[in-house]
């Protein structure tokens, strides 16, 4: 909701910068979204008086004006407006000025005649005829007597375009704050200023309403109160400038004095109102009833609407004239020849209004307020305020008396003032008197140790609500901070820290993290070549899926990764390296929740990508995480991977993951060409085998001894098997082992290969002797021979 600061000052003497006001109001619980200064886009535009007008010597439609702008010589300005006369007071954009939208005005020449600025129209100032009805729409704006007409006065000050609009975010439990009075009451309590509200005073004296209208509420549960007052001899005309300014600042377009009065009261009191033409009320009867199925009404927006028996309406003796709490009927509104009107002020059930508005596909300012739950005791002051404004604006003659059918209760809710409980709850030490001082500006009354809550505060129901009021006006920043008792200090779990480390490492290795949906299509299993009898095809089925493509919970993450890689490929990205910490859902027993498993999956393609790129990423990740002692074995059993370019990793016999080239047929199923590589690791297995303690050793004091071993073995023996044999044989003296050559060729027997290692031996306590070195190498060769390897001669 927007709030006019000028309007606010009528009730609370607040004089401060918008930022300070916004911060203080936000801290006290009325959140400010922002503020805007009217006319902020207008610079160096002043009031000017036209001294003379002469015809342009070289144009039929231009005239040359001499304009007084306060001090100094008059300015010469060329214009094409036809509505100017000598003596008119107009807005003058001086040379170097700025207009709304960033338009810059500089002096120049028009048809050879110098022009030192521009005379402005309403539109050029960002205004419309609704703001100044007497202006000429397509001509220069000539200021009326309701403006400051002194030459040189800044135009925003002269025409009242200098208000500050503050935008509040109002929660639905505070319907009272959807009004100037409600926000003024909050501001008064925040800044400890008096709240200057008064009861509307209506003089009347133009006759009685007796016998003119019969009001009856047939559904008291949906309409606790309906009140109305009558105004005769209505004089429809534009509203005065001060009212138009306030409506504009609040975001409401001025129409005429009668419509503007109803909008003004709605904004000021938060009470929606409606004005009927008395002539349209058949037999002078108003009935608040439920509509009949099939009844129709044409609303003010010109739409004919069919009603149901669930819709509450305001009707006359024969037909509905308004949809209660939503919108009036087209033929009951104010016309140019209207002479007698009925101001309606009623309270309607919040749920009923909301359901009616939704069923009719319409939402108005009135319905949005009624939906929050309004105070029925606000109806009479609101209708009196409307009549007071009628008299102030000389818009008609107000009749004496109020027509009303009132079923509302004015009894105030009582809540015990339990100072001890509130102090314990807030960790404060306030006296009962101090609490009363805080609550009194909010409209609370006291009966001993009981709080009498005003009816406009439906949100105050329990002592916790009272504690909140005390806290926000005492100042949240003044309440001491305390740790929660019985609760551990918040921190990341080891699993969360591990996941974060995995993510950081993968990003450091050049892969981009993705997030995909956990629900997929059953057809995705076919695309990754999963066998029909594979148990992973038994997925959790979603009861109400968005579609077939999102109907099951995935049991493997590879389809999601391939879909993302394929999308990048189809978008002509030359390469992609992606990873995800993906959730997989493995079903268990029929009546039990599935096992949610987190899998680290990576995928890549591109000219610079190959199997060894993927392997290097995997090895660097495992080394960073401190996962050691894993076995790597080639596998041709992974249906989604190339049978000759795939390896399975295990730790102590437990499967850690798989890496390799995605099967060409699988790649083809995704519409891709070239090779795609992927690995997936079970995150829980990684976590269980991580290195938890890192130990640092001093730099070695004694030299290392390096030896190269060239071995011949069967081509089927993995290099890792040979490496493990070397580690067993060398024992604690082994410092480093590096593979530097694998050879297959004419010089090696068919079916065999040559593998060359460089090993480094070092003792932490002394320089190695020849006997120690030879013994270590002898043990190494013994272990290698057991694995089927021998020295290459």
Steps between C-alpha positions, in 0.01 A plus 500: 500500500619852418492769768502874433732669748299822468185311595677325787604834651134588545487241778863471619757784501777301332781716363798295379678369196329209320790264571489559876121465495518175301766346725313585820166373369657178375665439836164543676336241276354702210730394219583769247573379148619838374403858442468739209509878481234641269649712228845346555558491124426870458791743534533873427132544405340812650184708489497761225264780400437570131561873443449517123421279203596587141477301181813319384642683195561178308221265613121488491459289813784620728490799732775682689436564869672721752475321834580630848664228712593702809799734512699621204381564148201314351578191297413464134338163433354372173196270521234356275222494762174665401345535845729775638400852586699789640499484880478120518710329766669187364776247575831601341778250440815713504808422296677203662182367662386137522149361453356159598657219300837673492406751228756784488402853393763733356475839335504509122338651193163424342472623144785741564357650822677437830305305762638484857299211633159342462147557627364171636175310466353268763633193325853640490486529881376142537144610588153447348166679489399300807758699695391839361158470334492862387816466290507462121599147411711577191610850591721682746403450865364833623512507881171576677436684823555179698874519419780733608524752216812692602756500213819314584335256744611139436216338312476195732443729797256715306270218389539272803712240325737478796355226721700195614339162441610222735417142399418259783474122492195430714443146625153353472451486879513880525195627309509821708829595332336505156404859588662834568358500852643155573848591380477835679423315823807281443714808427376675814597200713836465323608863540318566831289777349135571578246345264263778399188317388151642540141393455344629176253785551197524268281810518206367298182695547350437156222267600468147630563163337189353660285318246742549211671162518442166671817306588500136607776237530364153428836326558644642826777239508630634167428867565511600869422866425360702212475877534406775259454877487321706238618818325263705285559782253825335395739726312740283298818688413878457521653460845724772641872479434594381850277196465622423151859523622444255784319250280774521238771444763314192624477360147130578438384696196269795580161486321250744651414622848250223586715209377808663648331527840432125511860424399634757746309343789611151396863611508468702820292258705567175316124460457377443143194705406256520216264774383159409350270720300180488710288492184636154413383343829160349416231568764764660723607163641853371559536132580830327575433143393639201317449507127271259325657248267504648152442862604706745296652840560700732278782638712673836473758355261222431248510119534179303548555244774295195590462452874460190717334438832844528665542864398393773743337797328347836582161508336198723475145366495552314171862471393863504618659844484849397621713196576561541871855599580618471140345741249188705445254466217534705184156657522513594868803729470519877492382665176532858378137564592513327840338716769470269803754239604532235767840452664540136601739387772478132593709212625494167318634158596859462381463140376176578318656796316806302402300205366263729312782703345679182394189337358426812295860538386537852636706663773461864599645737758186445705513120487872495582422691819192302599696176453726602788209530746392857577375655822118533494525786751681706236195524274316785675805730534578437131154593373500807723840598361362473146214733591740738670702517178182560301435809710866607485503475119149644463408187306140475630263533796530229765179374656474430872508144627669174410324198353643188657451131573763416760571148627865565591642481849695793641627302799877525538714188521668452838853365538676471838806723539742242637811712547703215649431265211573771242832587666602133506387455142696802375783486755418854614445668833215745436245610755128467437478879471770506233308239303182704526687805369599302192151356438297818560600680175380192311147558627503244781298574814542344843267359761722413791738232379303437183566653159196615302600449138349739243278334242724615213776267625370147424858370511530550877354180649752359747763622741767404246347759265524759777864404555567558130350850518714583801812361332463691176437837662748448782751425222622162381850643495474575873412143597817322621612200301505165680595152392230239480504280807527127449603536138839441342670775310411490132770372265545289190502125539803303376288376207409857401862610519602201289241579233619860487861380458399269216318785326792741541749243372298419191464869418872552552561219250306696238155339516177697536240390752145430381173422675245277329155372594483178699194386304546368148322304227504115500626526142829642627603151613472380143723783379784389731451134390385372838389135468129428534554276802730740685370562857578870463207527258269455801461871580276701731200618296365849565125503566425837338782564249514808281535266205649173379846660479499561877307198624758295694785563745835416345706207626809604301627850423662429162183579294477847653867567428466379141191717447696805614804415289275444198332837557840670499602305190180596315561864595832469317722525802832356378574336833351456845628369834226460758440337837213455742446372851187318394238326710402147399198327653533125545169327593493263797191326640161605355389685815834662578670814381770456234868529577621843388856462376723790398716432197777718364468482123718675244467524124703661224541517123707703255813484288728558799330228707604135510503208737818618667351845565215333684738265682717793607200682647395189690850432635553862606163501677578177686842628599356829630240312701762265636340187356780245454540126469235466230512237228437572133388219271389513139139401444291400202182450707394866530217527248525880469876502437733392220598138583867560427533847655342465840634437851336424831652633823468309826621550857539192718271313265227767514407673176613862498397599150552466127674714240547473128373588155123497461383226265478629139142370464405687816658818360309444177173472693552858619561634151870569560806424291852438624608359831351574841670414829351459843570376849278452803603445862288404797540800731441299818778257408730794426412650837563177688845456342620860520817595681387673818835590652775674307854463634797706392859368489822699500710520185725190462849524648648211303528445125268281295605218267321460167482186291325430169331164449406381148265203530342255258160353580181378345304769319200413718671588831393851611776747572341563840566134593870549429504826695349329806759223478780758502350673804479169689855410421664835572315548825553820702809600302289578189450874466368532147410285203443635148393320183689646204460252217272227363616332178347243266680419176726284295767474770249358748343158473144500371242525778743670732602856582793688646432720804764736643489654850724747675514442876656713772622347828587702810555440872391769746780410745814441294657477159406175330775241458551275199387205709169672589438607140575154357282330760209730420537443125519124555172508691342714226599252229371211707159665527499586128585143403205374706279724284654364179748776417874477437785736420527592137838389359 
